[in-house]
PDB file of C-alpha atoms in Angstrom:
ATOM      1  CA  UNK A   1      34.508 -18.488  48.951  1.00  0.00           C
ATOM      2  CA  UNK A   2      31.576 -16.251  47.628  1.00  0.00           C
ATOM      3  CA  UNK A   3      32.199 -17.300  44.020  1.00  0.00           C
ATOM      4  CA  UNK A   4      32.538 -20.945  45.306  1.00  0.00           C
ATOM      5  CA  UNK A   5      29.435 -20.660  47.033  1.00  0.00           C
ATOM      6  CA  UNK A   6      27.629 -19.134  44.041  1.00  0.00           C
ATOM      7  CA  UNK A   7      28.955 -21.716  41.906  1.00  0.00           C
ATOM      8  CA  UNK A   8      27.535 -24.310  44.505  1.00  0.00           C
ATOM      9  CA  UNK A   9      23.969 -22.083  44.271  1.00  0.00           C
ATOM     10  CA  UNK A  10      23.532 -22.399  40.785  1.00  0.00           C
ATOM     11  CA  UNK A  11      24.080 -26.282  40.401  1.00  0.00           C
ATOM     12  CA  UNK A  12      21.949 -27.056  43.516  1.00  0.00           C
ATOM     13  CA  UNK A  13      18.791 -24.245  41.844  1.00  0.00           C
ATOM     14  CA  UNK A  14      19.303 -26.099  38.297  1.00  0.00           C
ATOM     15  CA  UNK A  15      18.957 -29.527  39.516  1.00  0.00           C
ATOM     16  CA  UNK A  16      16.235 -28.483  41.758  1.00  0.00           C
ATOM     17  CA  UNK A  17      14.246 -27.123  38.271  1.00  0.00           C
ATOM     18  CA  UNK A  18      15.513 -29.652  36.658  1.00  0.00           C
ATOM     19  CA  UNK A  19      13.682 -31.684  39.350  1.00  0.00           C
ATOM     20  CA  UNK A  20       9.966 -29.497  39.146  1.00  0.00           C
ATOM     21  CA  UNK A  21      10.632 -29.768  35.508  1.00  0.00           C
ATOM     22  CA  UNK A  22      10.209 -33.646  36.031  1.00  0.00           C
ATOM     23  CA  UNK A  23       7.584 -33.341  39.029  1.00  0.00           C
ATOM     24  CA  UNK A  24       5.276 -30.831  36.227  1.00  0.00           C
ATOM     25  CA  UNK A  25       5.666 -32.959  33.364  1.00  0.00           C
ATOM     26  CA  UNK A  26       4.618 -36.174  35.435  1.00  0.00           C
ATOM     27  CA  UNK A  27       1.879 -33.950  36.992  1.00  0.00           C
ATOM     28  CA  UNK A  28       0.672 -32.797  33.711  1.00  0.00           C
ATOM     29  CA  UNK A  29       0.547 -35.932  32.246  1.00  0.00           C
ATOM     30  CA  UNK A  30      -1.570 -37.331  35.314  1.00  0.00           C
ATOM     31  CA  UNK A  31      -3.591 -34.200  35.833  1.00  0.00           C
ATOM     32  CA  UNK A  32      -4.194 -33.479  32.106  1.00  0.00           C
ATOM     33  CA  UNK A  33      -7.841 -31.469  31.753  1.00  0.00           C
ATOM     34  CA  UNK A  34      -8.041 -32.460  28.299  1.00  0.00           C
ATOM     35  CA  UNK A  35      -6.748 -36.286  28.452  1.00  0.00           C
ATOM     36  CA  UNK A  36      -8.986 -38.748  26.349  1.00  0.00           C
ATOM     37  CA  UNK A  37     -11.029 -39.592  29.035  1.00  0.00           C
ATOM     38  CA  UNK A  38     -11.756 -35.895  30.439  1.00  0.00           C
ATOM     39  CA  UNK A  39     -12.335 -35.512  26.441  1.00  0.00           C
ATOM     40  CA  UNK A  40     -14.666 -37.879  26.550  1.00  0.00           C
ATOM     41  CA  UNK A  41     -16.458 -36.929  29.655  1.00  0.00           C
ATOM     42  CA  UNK A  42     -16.831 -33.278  28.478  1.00  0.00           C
ATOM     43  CA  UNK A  43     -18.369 -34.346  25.410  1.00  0.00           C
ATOM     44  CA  UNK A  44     -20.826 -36.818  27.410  1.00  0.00           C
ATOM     45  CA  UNK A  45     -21.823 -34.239  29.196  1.00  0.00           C
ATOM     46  CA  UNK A  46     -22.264 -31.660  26.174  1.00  0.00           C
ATOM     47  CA  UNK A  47     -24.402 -33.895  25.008  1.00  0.00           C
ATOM     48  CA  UNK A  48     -26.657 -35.082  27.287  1.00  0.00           C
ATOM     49  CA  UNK A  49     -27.151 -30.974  27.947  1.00  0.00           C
ATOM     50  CA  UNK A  50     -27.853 -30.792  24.250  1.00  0.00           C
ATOM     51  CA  UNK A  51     -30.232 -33.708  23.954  1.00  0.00           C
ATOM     52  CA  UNK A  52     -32.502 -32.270  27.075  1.00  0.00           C
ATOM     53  CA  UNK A  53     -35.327 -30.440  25.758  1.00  0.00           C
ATOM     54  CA  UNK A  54     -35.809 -27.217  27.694  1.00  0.00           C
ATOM     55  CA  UNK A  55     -39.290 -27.177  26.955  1.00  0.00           C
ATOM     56  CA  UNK A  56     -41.656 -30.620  27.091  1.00  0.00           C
ATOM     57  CA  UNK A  57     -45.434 -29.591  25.857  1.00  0.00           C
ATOM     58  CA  UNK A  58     -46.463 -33.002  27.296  1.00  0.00           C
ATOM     59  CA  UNK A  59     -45.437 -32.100  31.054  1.00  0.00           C
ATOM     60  CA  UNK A  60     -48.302 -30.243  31.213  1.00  0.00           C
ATOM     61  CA  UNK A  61     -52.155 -31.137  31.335  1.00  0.00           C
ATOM     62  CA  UNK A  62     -54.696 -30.582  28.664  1.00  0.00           C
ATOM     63  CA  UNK A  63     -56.788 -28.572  30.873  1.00  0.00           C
ATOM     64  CA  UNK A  64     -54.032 -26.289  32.343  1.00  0.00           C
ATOM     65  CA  UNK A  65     -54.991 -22.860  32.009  1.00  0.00           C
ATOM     66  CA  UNK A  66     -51.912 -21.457  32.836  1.00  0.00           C
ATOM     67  CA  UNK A  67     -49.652 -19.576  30.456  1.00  0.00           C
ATOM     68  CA  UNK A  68     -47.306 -22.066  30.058  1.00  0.00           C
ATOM     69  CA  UNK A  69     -50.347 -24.783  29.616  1.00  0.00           C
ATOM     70  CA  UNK A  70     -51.795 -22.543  27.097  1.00  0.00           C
ATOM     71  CA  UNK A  71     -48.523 -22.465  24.993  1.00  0.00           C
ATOM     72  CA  UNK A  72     -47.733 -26.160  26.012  1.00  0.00           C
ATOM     73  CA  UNK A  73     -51.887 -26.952  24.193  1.00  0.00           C
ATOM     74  CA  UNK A  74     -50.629 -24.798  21.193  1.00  0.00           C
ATOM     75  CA  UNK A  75     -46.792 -26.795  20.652  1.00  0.00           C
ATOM     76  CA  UNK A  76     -49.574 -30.034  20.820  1.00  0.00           C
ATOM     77  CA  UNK A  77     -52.209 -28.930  18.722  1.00  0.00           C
ATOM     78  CA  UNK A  78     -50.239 -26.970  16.223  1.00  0.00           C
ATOM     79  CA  UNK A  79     -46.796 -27.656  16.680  1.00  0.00           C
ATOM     80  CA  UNK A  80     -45.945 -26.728  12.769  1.00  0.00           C
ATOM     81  CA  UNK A  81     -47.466 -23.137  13.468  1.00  0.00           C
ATOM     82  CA  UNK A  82     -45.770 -23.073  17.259  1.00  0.00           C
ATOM     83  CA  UNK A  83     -42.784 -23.939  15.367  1.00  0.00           C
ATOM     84  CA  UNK A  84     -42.417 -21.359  13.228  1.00  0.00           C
ATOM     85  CA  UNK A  85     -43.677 -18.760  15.737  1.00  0.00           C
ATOM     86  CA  UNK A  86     -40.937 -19.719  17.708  1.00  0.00           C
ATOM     87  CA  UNK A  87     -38.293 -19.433  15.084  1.00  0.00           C
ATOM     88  CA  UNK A  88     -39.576 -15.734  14.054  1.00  0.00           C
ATOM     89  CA  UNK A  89     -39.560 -14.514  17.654  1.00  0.00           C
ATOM     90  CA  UNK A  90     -36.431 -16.112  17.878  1.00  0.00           C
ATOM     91  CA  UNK A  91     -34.589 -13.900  14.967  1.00  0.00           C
ATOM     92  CA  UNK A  92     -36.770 -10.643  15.990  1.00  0.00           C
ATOM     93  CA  UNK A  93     -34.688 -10.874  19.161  1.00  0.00           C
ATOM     94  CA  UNK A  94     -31.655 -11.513  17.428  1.00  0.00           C
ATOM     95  CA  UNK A  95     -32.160  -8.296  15.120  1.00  0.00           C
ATOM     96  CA  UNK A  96     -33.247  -6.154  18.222  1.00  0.00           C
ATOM     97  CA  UNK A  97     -30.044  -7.457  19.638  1.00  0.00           C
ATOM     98  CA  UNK A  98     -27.656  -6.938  16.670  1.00  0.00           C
ATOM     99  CA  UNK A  99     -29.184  -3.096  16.684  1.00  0.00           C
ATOM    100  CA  UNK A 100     -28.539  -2.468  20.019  1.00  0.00           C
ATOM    101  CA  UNK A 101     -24.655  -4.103  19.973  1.00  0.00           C
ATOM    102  CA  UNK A 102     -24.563  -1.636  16.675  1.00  0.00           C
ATOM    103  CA  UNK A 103     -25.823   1.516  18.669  1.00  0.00           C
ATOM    104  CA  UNK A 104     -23.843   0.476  20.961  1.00  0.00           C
ATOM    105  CA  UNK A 105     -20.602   0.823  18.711  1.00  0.00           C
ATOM    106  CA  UNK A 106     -21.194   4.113  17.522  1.00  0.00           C
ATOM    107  CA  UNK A 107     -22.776   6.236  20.201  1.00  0.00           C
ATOM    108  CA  UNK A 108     -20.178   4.510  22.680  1.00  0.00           C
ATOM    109  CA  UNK A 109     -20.240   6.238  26.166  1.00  0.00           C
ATOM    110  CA  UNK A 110     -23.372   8.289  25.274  1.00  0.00           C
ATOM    111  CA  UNK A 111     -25.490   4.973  24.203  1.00  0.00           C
ATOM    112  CA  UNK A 112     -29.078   4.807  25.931  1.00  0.00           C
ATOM    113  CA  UNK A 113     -30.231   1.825  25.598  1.00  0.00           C
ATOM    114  CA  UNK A 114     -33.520   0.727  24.253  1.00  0.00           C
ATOM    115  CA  UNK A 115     -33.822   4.750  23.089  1.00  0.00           C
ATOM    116  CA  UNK A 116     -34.047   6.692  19.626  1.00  0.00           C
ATOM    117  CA  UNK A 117     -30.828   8.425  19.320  1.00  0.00           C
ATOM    118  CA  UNK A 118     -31.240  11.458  17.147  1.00  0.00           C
ATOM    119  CA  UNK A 119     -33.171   9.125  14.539  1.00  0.00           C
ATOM    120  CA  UNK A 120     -29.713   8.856  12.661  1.00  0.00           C
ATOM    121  CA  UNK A 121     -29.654   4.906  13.269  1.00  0.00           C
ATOM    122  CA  UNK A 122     -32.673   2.863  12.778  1.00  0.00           C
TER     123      UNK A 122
END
């Protein structure tokens, strides 16, 4: 009776995977994150985040005397200088960065950050 009843067990569990086997791939078809259209979305939506400028010199006034309104003036006046002032700031944080994720790597649980360590690395 007990092998009968394992016998009856193991058909009944296999159809019933069999069965969520089914259910998943009809789910995963349906519920697919990266179908065409969720594709399509995503991108959308990369792109619209990619085409908004994070910073719009023409939001602010002429005679705003704020920091930002000072820099916003300077992008407008000069925006070949502001340019590349931007791009060199830009890498200068990269390489402060890099140095850091370098120190970082071989000082390993005794890394300060920000500090001279023994002047054997930059």
């Amino acid at each position: 009776l007990q092998q009968r009843r394992h016998h009856h067990d193991e058909s009944s569990s296999s159809s019933l995977l069999m069965q969520n086997n089914d259910d998943d791939n009809n789910n995963k078809r349906s519920n697919n994150p990266l179908s065409k259209k969720n594709m399509n979305d995503l991108l959308d939506k990369k792109d619209e985040f990619l085409d908004k400028p994070f910073f719009n010199p023409y939001d602010y006034d002429e005679d705003d005397n704020s920091i930002m309104g000072k820099i916003a003036a300077f992008f407008r006046n000069d925006y070949q200088s502001a340019e590349g002032l931007y791009a060199g700031l830009f890498f200068i944080v990269l390489v402060i960065l890099t140095q850091e994720l370098l120190r970082m790597k071989m000082y390993g649980s005794s890394y300060v950050p920000f500090t001279s360590m023994k002047g054997r690395l930059f």
